[in-house]
Tab-separated table of C-alpha atoms and ligand atoms in Angstrom:
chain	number	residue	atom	x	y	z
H	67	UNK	CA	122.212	72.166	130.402
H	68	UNK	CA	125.747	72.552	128.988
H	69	UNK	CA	126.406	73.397	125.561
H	70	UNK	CA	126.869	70.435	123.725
H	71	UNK	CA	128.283	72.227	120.649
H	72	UNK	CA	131.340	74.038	121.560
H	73	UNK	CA	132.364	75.686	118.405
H	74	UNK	CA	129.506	77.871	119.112
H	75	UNK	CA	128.617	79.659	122.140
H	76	UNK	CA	127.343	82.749	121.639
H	77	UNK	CA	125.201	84.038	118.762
H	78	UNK	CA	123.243	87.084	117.703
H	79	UNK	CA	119.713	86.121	116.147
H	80	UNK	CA	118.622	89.172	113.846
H	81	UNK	CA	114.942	88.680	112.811
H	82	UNK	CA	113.152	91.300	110.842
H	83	UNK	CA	109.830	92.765	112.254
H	84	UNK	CA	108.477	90.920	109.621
H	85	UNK	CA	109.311	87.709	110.699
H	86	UNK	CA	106.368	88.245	113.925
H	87	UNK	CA	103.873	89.631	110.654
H	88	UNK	CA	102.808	86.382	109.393
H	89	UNK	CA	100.589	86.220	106.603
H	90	UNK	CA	99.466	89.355	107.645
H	91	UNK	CA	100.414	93.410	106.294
H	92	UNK	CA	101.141	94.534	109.789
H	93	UNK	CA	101.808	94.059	112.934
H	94	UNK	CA	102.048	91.004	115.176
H	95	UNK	CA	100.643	87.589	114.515
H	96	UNK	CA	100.359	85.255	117.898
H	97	UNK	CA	100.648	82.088	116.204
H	98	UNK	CA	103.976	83.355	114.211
H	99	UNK	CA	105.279	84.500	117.655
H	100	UNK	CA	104.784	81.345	119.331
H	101	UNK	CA	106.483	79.461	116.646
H	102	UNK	CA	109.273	82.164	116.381
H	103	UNK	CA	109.677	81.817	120.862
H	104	UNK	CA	109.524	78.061	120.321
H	105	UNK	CA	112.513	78.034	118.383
H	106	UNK	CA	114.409	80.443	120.666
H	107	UNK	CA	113.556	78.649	123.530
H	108	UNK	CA	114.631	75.375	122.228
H	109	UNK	CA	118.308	77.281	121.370
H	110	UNK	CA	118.616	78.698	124.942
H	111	UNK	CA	117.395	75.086	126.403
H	112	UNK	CA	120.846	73.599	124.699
H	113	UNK	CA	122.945	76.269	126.540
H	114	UNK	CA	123.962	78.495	123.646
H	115	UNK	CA	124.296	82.273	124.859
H	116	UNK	CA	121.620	83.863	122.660
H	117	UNK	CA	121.228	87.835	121.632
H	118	UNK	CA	118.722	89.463	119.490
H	119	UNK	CA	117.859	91.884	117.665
H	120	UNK	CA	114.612	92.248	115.944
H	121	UNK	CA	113.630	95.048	113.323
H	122	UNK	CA	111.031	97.138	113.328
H	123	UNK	CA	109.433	96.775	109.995
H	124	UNK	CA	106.233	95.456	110.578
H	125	UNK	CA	105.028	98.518	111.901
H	126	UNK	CA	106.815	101.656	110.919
H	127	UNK	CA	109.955	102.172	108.697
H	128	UNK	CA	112.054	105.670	108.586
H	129	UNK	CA	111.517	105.705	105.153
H	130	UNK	CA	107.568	106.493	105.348
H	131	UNK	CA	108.413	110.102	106.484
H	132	UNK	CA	108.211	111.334	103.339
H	133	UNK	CA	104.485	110.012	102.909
H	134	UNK	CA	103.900	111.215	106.501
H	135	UNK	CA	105.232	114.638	106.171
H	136	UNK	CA	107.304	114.275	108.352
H	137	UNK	CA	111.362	114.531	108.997
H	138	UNK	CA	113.338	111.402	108.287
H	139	UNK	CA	115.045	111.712	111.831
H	140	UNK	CA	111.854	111.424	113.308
H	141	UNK	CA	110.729	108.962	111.549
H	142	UNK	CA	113.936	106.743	112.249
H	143	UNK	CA	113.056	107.406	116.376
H	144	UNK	CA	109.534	106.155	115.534
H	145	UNK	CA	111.036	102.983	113.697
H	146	UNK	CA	113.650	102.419	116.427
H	147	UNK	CA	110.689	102.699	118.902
H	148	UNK	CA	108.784	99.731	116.890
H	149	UNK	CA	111.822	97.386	117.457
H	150	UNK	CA	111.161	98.284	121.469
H	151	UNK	CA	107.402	97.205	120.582
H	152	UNK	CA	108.243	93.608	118.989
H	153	UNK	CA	110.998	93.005	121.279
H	154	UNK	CA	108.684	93.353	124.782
H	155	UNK	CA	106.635	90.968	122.711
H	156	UNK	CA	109.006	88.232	122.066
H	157	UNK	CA	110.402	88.644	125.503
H	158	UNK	CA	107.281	88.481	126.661
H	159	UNK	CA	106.314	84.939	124.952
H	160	UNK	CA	109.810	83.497	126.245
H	161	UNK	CA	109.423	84.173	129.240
H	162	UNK	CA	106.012	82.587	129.258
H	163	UNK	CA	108.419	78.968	128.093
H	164	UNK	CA	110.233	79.685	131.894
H	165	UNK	CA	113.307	81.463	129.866
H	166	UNK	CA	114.929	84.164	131.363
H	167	UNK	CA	114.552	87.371	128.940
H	168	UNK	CA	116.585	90.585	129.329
H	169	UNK	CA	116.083	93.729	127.304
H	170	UNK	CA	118.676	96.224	126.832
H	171	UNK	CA	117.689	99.472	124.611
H	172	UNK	CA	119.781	102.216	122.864
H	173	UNK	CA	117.813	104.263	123.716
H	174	UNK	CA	117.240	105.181	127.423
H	175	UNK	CA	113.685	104.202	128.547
H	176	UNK	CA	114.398	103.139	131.874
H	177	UNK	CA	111.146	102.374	133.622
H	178	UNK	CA	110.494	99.757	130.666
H	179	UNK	CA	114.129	98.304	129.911
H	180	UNK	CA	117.646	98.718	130.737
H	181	UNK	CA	120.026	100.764	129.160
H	182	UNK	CA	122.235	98.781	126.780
H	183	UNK	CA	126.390	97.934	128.148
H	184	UNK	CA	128.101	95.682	126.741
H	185	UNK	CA	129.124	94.597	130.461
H	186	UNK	CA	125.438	93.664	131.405
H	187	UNK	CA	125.041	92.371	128.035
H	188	UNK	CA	127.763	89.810	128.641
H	189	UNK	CA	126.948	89.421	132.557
H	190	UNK	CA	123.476	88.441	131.523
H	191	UNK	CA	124.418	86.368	128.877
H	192	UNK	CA	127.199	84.593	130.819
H	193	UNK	CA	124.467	83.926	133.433
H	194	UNK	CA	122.090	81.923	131.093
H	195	UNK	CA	119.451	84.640	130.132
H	196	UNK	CA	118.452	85.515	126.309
H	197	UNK	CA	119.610	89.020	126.150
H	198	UNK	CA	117.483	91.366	123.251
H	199	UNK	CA	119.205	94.424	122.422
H	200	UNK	CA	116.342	96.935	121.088
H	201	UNK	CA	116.189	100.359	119.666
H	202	UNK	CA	118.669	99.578	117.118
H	203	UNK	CA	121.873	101.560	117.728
H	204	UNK	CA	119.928	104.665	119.111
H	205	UNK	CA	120.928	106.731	115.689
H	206	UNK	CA	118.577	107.544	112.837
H	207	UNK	CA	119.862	106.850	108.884
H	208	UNK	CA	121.035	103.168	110.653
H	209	UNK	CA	119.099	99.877	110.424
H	210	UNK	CA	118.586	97.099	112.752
H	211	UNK	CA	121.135	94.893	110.432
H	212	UNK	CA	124.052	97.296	111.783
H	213	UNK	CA	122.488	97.421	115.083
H	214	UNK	CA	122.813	93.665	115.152
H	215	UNK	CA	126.168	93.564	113.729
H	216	UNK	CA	127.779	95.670	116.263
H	217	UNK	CA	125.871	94.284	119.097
H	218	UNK	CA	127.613	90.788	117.486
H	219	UNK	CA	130.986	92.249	117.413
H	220	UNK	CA	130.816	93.897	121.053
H	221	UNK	CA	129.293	90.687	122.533
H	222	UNK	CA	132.065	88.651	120.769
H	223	UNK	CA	129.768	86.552	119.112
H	224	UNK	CA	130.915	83.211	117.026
H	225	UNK	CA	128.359	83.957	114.608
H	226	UNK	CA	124.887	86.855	113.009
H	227	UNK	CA	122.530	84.309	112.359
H	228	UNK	CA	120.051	86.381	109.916
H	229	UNK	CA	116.355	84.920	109.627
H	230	UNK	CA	114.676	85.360	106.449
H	231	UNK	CA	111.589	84.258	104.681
H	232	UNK	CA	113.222	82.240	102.286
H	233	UNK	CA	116.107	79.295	102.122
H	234	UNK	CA	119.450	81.734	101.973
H	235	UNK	CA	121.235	84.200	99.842
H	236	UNK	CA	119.781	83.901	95.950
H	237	UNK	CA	121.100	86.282	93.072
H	238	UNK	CA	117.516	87.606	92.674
H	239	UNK	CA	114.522	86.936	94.988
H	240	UNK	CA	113.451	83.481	94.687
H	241	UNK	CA	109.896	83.893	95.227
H	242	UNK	CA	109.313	86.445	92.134
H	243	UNK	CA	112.036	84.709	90.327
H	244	UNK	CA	111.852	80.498	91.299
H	245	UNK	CA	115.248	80.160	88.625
H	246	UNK	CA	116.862	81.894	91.043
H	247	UNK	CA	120.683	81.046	91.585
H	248	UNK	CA	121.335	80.199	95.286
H	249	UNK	CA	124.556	80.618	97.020
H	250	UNK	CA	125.436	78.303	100.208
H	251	UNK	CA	129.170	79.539	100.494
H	252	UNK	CA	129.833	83.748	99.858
H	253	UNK	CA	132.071	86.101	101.124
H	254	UNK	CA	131.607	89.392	102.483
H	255	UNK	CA	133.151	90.877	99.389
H	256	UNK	CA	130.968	88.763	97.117
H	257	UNK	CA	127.816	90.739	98.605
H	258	UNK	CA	128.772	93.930	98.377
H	259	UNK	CA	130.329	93.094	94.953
H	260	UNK	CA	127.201	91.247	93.774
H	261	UNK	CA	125.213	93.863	95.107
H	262	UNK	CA	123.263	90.720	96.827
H	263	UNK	CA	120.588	91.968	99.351
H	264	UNK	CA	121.239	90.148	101.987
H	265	UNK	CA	121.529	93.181	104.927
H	266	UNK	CA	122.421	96.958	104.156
H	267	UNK	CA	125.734	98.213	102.723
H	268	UNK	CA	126.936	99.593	106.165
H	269	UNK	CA	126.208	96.392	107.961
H	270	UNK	CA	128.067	93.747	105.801
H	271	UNK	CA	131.354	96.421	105.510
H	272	UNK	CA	131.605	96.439	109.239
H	273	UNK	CA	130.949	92.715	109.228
H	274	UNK	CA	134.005	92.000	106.199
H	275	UNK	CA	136.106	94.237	107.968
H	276	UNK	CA	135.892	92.858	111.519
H	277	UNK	CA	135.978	89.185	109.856
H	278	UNK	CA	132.533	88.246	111.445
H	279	UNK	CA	130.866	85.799	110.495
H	280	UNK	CA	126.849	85.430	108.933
H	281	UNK	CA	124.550	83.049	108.524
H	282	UNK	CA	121.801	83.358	106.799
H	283	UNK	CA	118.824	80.503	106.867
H	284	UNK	CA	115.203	80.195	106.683
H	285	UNK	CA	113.248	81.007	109.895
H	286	UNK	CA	110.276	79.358	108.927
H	287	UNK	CA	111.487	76.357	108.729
H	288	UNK	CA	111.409	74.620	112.214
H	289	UNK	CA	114.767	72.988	113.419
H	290	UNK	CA	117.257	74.997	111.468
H	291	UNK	CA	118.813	77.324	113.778
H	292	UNK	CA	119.561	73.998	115.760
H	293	UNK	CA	120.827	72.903	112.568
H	294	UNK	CA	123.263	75.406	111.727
H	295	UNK	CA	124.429	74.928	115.251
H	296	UNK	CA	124.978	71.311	114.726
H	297	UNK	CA	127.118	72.353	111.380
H	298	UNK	CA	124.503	70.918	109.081
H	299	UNK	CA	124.865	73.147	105.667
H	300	UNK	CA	121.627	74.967	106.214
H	301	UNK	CA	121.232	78.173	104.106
H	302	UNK	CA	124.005	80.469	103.004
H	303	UNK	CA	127.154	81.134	105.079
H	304	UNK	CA	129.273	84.236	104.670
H	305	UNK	CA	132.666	84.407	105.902
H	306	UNK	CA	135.752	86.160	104.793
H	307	UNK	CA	137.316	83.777	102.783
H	308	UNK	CA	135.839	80.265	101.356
H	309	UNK	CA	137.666	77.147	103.133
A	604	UDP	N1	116.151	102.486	112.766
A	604	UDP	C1	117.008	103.560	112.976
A	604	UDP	N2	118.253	103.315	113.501
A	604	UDP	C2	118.699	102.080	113.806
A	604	UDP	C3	117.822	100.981	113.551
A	604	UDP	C4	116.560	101.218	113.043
A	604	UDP	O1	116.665	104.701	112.726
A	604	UDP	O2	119.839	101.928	114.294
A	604	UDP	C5	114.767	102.749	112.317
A	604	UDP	C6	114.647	102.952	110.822
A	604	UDP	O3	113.657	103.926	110.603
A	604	UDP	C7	114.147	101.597	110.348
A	604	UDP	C8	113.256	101.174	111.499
A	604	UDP	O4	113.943	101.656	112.645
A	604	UDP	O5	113.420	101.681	109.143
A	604	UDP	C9	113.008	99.697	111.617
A	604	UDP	O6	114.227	98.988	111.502
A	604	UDP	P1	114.517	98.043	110.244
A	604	UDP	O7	114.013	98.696	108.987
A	604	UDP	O8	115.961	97.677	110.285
A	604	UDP	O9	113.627	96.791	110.608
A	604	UDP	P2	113.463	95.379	109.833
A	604	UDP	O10	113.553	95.655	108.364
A	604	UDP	O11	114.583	94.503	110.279
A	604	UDP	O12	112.124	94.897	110.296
């Protein structure tokens, strides 16, 4: 099917590991991954070019080493191998909707994915498959924000779409704090000025400087990536000026 919105054509999803948790402290729920392929699916169905990158959080984080005893640069490869874990899941469930799933990993593990390029990336991409970059960017002290912002920049990407739990960017988190302010229009200054948490430091300076755009929206809410794409105002955009 051809795209029927043109002003966007290619995005990078980023989706915590969290987002596959569910209700649940770790791991991967079934339910929440059908819902979360269901959405994808229904993206790639309307011919958008779709790349993701999904964390790693809902099963190990770098920053347990210290609780672990172990080094903090191991402990990054083990968190970089849990995004390889949740991605070979969610390609998994789209390709059980007929999509075609590609998975490209920073780190070389060639009998289970590809190495990343930004050629394939593209050549898959181009030719209709829903390309998943995992392993972050293959470096410890990074997270899975940066990785998706420079896969976004090297793909050319119109826009980061960044899932969250909740509606957009807020001045404290809405859920412990319901009076909340929430912001539908920031720039990339305004984040790291505000301090606002929306993705690490590193990740929203590449982003200001390279003048790409994010969106940030609620992932459990079904329909809204759709929406966004439609240019509804759904959840908080961040660009590098305000129109
Ligand atoms: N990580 C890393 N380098 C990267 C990306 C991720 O070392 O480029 C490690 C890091 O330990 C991180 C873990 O992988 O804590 C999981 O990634 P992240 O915390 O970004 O996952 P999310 O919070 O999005 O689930």
């Amino acid at each position: 099917m051809s795209n029927p919105f043109p002003q966007v054509k290619r995005i990078l999803l980023k989706l915590s590991g969290e987002a596959l948790m569910g209700d649940d402290p770790y791991g991967i729920d079934a339910p929440v991954l059908q819902t979360v392929a269901d959405e994808i699916a229904a993206i790639g169905r309307l011919g958008i070019q779709l790349g993701i990158v999904v964390g790693g959080g809902n099963i190990f984080r770098g920053l347990k080493a210290g609780q672990l005893n172990i080094g903090r640069v191991a402990a990054d490869h083990m968190g970089m191998l849990a995004t390889v874990i949740n991605t070979i899941a969610l390609a998994e469930a789209l390709r059980a909707q007929g999509c075609e799933a590609r998975i490209l990993s920073a780190i070389q593990m060639e009998s289970i994915t590809e190495p990343f390029s930004r050629e394939r990336a593209v050549g898959y991409l181009e030719g209709g498959a829903i390309v998943h970059f995992c392993a972050g960017t293959g470096n410890p002290f990074f997270t899975t924000d940066t990785a998706a912002t420079i896969r976004a920049l090297e793909i050319d990407a119109d826009v980061l779409l960044k899932a969250t739990k909740v509606d957009g960017v807020y001045d404290a988190d809405p859920v412990i704090h319901p009076e909340a302010r929430f912001f539908g229009r920031l720039t990339h200054r305004e984040v790291l000025e505000k301090n606002l948490r929306v993705m690490d430091m590193t990740a929203i300076s590449l982003a200001m400087e390279h003048g790409l755009q994010i969106a940030v929206f609620n992932l459990r809410k079904p329909g809204n990536i759709e929406r966004f794409i439609r240019g509804e105002p759904v959840g908080t955009l961040i660009t590098g000026e305000k129109t």
